[in-house]
CSV table of C-alpha atoms and ligand atoms in Angstrom, one decimal:
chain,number,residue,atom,x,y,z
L,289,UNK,CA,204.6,77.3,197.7
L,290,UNK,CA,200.6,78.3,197.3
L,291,UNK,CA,200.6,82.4,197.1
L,292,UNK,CA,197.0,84.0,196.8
L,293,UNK,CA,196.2,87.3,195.7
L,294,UNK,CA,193.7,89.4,195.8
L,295,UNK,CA,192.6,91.9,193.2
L,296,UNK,CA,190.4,94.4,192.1
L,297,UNK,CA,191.8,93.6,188.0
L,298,UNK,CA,192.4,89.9,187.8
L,299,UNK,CA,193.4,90.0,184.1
L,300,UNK,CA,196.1,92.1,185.2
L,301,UNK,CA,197.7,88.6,185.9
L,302,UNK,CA,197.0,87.2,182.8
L,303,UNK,CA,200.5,86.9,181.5
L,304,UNK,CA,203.7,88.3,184.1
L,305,UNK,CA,203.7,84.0,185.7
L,306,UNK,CA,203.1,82.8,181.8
L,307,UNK,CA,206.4,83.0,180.7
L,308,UNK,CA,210.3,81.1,181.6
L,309,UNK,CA,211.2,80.2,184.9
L,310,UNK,CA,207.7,80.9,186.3
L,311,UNK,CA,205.8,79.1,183.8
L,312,UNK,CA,208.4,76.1,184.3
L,313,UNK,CA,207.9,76.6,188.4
L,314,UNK,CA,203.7,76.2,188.1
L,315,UNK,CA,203.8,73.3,185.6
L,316,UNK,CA,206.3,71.7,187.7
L,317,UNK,CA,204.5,72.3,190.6
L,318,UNK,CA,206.9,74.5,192.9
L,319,UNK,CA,204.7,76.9,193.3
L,320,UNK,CA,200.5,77.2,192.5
L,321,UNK,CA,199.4,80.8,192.0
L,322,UNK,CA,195.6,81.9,192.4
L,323,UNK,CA,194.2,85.0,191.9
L,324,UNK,CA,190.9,85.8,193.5
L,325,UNK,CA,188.9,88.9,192.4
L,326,UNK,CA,187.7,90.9,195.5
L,327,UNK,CA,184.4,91.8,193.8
L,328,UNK,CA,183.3,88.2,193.8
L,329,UNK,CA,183.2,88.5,197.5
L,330,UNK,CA,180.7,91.3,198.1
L,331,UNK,CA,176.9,90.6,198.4
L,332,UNK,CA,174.9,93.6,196.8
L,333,UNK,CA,173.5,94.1,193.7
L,334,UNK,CA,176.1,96.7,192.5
L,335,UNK,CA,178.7,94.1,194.0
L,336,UNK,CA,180.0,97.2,195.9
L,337,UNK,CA,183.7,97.0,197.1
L,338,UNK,CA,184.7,100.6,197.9
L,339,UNK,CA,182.7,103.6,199.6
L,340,UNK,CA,183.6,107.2,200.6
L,341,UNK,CA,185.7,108.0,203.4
L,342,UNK,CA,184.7,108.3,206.7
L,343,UNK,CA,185.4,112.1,207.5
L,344,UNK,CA,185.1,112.8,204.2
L,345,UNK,CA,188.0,114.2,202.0
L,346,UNK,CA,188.7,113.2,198.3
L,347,UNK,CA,188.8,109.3,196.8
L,348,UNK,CA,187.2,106.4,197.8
L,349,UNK,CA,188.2,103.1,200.1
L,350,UNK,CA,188.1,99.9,199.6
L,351,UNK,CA,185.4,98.5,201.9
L,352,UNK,CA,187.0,96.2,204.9
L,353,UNK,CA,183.9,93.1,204.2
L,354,UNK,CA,185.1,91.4,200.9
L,355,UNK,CA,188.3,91.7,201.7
L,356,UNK,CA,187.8,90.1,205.0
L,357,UNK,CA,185.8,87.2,203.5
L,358,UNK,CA,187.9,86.6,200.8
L,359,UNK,CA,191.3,85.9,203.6
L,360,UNK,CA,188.6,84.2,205.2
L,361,UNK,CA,187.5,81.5,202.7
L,362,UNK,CA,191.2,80.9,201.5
L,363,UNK,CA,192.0,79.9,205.4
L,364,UNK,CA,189.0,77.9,205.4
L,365,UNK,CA,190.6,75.7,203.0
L,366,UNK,CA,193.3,75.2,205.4
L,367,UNK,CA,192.7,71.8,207.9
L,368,UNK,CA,195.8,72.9,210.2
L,369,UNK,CA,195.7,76.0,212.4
L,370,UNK,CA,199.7,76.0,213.2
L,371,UNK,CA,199.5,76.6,209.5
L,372,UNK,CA,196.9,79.5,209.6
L,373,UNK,CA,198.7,80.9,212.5
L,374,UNK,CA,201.7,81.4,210.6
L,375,UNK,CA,200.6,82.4,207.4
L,376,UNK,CA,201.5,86.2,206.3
L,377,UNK,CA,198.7,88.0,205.0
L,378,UNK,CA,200.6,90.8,203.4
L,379,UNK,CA,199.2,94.0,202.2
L,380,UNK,CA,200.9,96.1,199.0
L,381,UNK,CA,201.0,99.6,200.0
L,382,UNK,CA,203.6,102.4,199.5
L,383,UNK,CA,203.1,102.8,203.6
L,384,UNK,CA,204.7,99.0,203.9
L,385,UNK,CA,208.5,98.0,204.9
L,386,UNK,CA,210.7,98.7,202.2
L,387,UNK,CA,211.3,95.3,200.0
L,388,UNK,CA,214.7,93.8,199.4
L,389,UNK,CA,216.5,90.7,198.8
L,390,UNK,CA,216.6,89.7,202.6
L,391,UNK,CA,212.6,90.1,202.7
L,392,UNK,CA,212.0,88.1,199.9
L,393,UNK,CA,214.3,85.5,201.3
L,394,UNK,CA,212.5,85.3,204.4
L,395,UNK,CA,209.3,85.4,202.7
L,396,UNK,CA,210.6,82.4,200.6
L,397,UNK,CA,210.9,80.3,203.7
L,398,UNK,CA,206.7,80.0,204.1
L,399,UNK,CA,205.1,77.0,202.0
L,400,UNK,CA,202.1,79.8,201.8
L,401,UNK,CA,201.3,83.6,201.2
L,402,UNK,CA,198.4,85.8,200.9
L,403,UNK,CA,198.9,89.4,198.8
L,404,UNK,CA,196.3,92.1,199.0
L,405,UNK,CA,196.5,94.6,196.3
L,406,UNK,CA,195.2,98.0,197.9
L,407,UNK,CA,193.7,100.7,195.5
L,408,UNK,CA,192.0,103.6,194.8
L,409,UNK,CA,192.8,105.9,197.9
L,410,UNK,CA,193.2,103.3,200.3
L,411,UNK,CA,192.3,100.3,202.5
L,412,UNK,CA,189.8,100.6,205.5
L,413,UNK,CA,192.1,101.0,208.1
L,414,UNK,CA,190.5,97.5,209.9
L,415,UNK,CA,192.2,95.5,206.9
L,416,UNK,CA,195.6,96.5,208.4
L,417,UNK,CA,195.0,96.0,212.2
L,418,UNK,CA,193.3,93.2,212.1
L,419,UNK,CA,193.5,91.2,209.5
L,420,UNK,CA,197.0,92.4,207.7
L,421,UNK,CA,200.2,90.6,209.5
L,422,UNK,CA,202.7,92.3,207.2
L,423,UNK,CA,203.1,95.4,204.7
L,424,UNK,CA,205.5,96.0,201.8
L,425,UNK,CA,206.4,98.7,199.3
L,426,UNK,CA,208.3,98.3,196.7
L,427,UNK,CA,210.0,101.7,197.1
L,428,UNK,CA,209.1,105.4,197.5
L,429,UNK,CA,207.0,105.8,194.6
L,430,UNK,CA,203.1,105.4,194.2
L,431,UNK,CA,201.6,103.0,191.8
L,432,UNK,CA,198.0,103.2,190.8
L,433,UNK,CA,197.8,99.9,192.8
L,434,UNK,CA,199.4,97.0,195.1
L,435,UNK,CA,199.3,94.3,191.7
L,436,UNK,CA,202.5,95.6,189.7
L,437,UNK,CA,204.3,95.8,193.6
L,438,UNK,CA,203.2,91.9,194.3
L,439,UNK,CA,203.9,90.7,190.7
L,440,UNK,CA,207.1,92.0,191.8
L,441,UNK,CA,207.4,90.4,195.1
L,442,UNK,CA,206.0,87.5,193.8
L,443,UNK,CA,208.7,87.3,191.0
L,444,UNK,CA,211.8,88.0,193.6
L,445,UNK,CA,210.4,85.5,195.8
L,446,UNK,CA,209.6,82.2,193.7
L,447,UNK,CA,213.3,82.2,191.8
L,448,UNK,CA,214.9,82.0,195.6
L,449,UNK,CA,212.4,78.4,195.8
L,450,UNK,CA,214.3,75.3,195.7
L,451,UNK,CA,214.3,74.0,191.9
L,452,UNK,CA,212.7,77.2,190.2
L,453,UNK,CA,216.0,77.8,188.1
L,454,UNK,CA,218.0,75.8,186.8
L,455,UNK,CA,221.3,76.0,188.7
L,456,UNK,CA,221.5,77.2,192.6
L,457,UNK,CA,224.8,78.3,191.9
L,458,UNK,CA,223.7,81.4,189.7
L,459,UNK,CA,221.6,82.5,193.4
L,460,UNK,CA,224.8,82.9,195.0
L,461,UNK,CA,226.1,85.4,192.6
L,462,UNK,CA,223.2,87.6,192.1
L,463,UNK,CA,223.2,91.2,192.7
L,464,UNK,CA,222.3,91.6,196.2
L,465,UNK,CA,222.4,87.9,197.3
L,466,UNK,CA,225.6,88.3,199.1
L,467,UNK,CA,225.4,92.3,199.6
L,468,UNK,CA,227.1,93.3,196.5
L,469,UNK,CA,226.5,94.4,193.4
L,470,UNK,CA,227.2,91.5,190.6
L,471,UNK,CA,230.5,91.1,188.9
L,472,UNK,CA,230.7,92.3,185.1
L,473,UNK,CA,229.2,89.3,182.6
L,474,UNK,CA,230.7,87.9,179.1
L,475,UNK,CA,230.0,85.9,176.9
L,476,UNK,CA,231.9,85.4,173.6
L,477,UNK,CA,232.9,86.8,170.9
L,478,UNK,CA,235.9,87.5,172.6
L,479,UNK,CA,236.7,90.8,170.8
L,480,UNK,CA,233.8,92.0,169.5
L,481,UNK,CA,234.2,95.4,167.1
L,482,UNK,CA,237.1,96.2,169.3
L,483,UNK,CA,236.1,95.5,172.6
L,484,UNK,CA,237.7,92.7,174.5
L,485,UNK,CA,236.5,90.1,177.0
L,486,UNK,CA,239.0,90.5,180.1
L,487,UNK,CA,242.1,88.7,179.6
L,488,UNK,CA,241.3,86.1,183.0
L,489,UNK,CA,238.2,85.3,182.1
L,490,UNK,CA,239.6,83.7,179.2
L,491,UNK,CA,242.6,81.8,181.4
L,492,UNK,CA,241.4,78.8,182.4
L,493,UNK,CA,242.3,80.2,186.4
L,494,UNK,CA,239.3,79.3,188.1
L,495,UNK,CA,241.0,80.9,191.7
L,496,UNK,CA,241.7,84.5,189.5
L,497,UNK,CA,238.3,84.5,187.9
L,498,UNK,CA,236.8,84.3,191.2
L,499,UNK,CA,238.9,86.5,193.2
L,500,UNK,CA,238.9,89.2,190.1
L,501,UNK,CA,234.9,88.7,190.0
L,502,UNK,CA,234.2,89.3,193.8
L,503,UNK,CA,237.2,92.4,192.9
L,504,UNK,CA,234.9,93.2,190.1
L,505,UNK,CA,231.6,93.1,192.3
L,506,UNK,CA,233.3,95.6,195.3
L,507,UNK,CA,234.7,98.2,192.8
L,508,UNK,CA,231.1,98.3,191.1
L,509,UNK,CA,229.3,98.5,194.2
L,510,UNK,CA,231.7,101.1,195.7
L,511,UNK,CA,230.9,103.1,192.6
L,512,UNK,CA,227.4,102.9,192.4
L,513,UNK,CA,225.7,102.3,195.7
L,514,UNK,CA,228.5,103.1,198.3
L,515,UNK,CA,225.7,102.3,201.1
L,516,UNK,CA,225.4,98.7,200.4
L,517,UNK,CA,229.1,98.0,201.9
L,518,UNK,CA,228.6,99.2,205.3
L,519,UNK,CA,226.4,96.0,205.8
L,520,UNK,CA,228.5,93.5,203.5
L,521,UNK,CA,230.4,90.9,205.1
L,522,UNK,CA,234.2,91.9,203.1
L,523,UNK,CA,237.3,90.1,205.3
L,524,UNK,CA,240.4,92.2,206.1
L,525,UNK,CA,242.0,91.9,202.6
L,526,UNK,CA,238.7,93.1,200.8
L,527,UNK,CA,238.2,95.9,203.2
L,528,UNK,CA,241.7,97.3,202.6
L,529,UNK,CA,241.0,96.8,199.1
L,530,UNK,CA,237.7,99.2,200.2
L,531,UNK,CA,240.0,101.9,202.0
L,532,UNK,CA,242.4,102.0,199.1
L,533,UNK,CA,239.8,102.5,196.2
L,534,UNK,CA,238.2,105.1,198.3
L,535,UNK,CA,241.2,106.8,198.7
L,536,UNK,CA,242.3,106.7,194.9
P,296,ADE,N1,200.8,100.4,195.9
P,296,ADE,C1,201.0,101.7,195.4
P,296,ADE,N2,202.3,102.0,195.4
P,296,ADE,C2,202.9,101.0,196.0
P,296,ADE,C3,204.3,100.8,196.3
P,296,ADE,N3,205.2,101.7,196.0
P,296,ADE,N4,204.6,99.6,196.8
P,296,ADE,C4,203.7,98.7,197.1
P,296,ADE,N5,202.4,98.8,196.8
P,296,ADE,C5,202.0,100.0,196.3
């Protein structure tokens, strides 16, 4: 996958895709990260990327020209236009659709993305209509800027690539993968001071660990985010399991 962003503060990306599984990704060549820096598109003197708002009103926003011509010249590089058709041009903003598992998965699927990171105030309003394909937030909070929220995105969404870790099989399990929480996690000593690892964990049983881990991963998201079940896809047993533990 080749995922572009745009910035305001390159640096800022120094380090978050230098380290583990993401380091391992780039050498290996899953994924190729640029970073562009949106001032190197502007043409004046004072290489000028934000001005006051129309209207007037406190802050200022970014400007809609480099920003335009920065998309521009990455698409440029791209011979096929099925490919520039479908590419998401996606802008960070605390406006966007809320992310989660399910839109990093699908975000997964394209072999290409483009991230603008919005900041100051805001971004002309022409960025979104008509250049912008998608928007994301990263929850109801507001950063001082889009580049922690795509660092973010960009994290969740390599690791679901094909080869980025090690074992698919850990995918499967992970908190929100399959709509629940993830089961409590061991490793030895098994008593350490004077706390034990669960008795079937240590059994051998590879049925009971899996049926008291997917136990495990209801009762915890029952207790701590309720919400999430309504969507999960429990069979009968599991939701009687539900009704029961609500009752209790
Ligand atoms: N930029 C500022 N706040 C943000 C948020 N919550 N999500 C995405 N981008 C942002």
């Amino acid at each position: 996958m080749q995922i572009d962003i745009l910035t305001l503060f390159p640096q800022m990306f120094d380090s978050p895709f230098s380290f583990g599984i993401f380091k391992r990704a780039i050498e290996h060549k899953l994924v190729s990260v640029n970073i562009h820096n949106i001032r190197d598109y502007t043409h004046d003197k004072h290489r000028t990327v934000d001005d006051y708002a129309c209207g007037g009103g406190a802050g200022m926003v970014l400007k809609p020209e480099p920003i335009f011509e920065a998309v521009e010249s990455i698409k440029s590089g791209i011979s096929l236009k099925q490919e520039v058709d479908v590419l998401p041009v996606i802008l960070l903003t605390p406006q966007g659709r809320p992310f989660s598992q399910q839109v990093a998965l699908e975000l997964s699927k394209h072999g290409h993305l483009i991230f603008i990171c919005g900041r100051y105030e805001g971004v002309d309003e022409r960025v979104r209509k008509y250049l912008v394909t998608d928007e994301i937030s990263i929850g109801d909070y507001v950063l001082s800027g889009g580049e922690l929220a795509a660092m973010v995105v960009v994290d969740a969404v390599a690791r679901l690539l094909p080869g980025v870790l090690g074992s698919e099989a850990s995918l499967v399990d992970d908190s929100h993968v399959s709509g629940l929480l993830e089961y409590p996690q061991y490793t030895r000593p098994a008593v350490y001071r004077e706390w034990t690892v669960p008795q079937v964990l240590l059994s051998g049983n590879h049925a009971r660990i899996a049926k008291w881990r997917r136990e495990q991963a209801i009762l915890r998201t029952l207790e701590r985010r309720p919400e999430l079940l309504d969507k999960t896809d429990l069979c009968l047993e599991e939701r009687q399991l539900v009704d029961r533990l609500k009752q209790s």
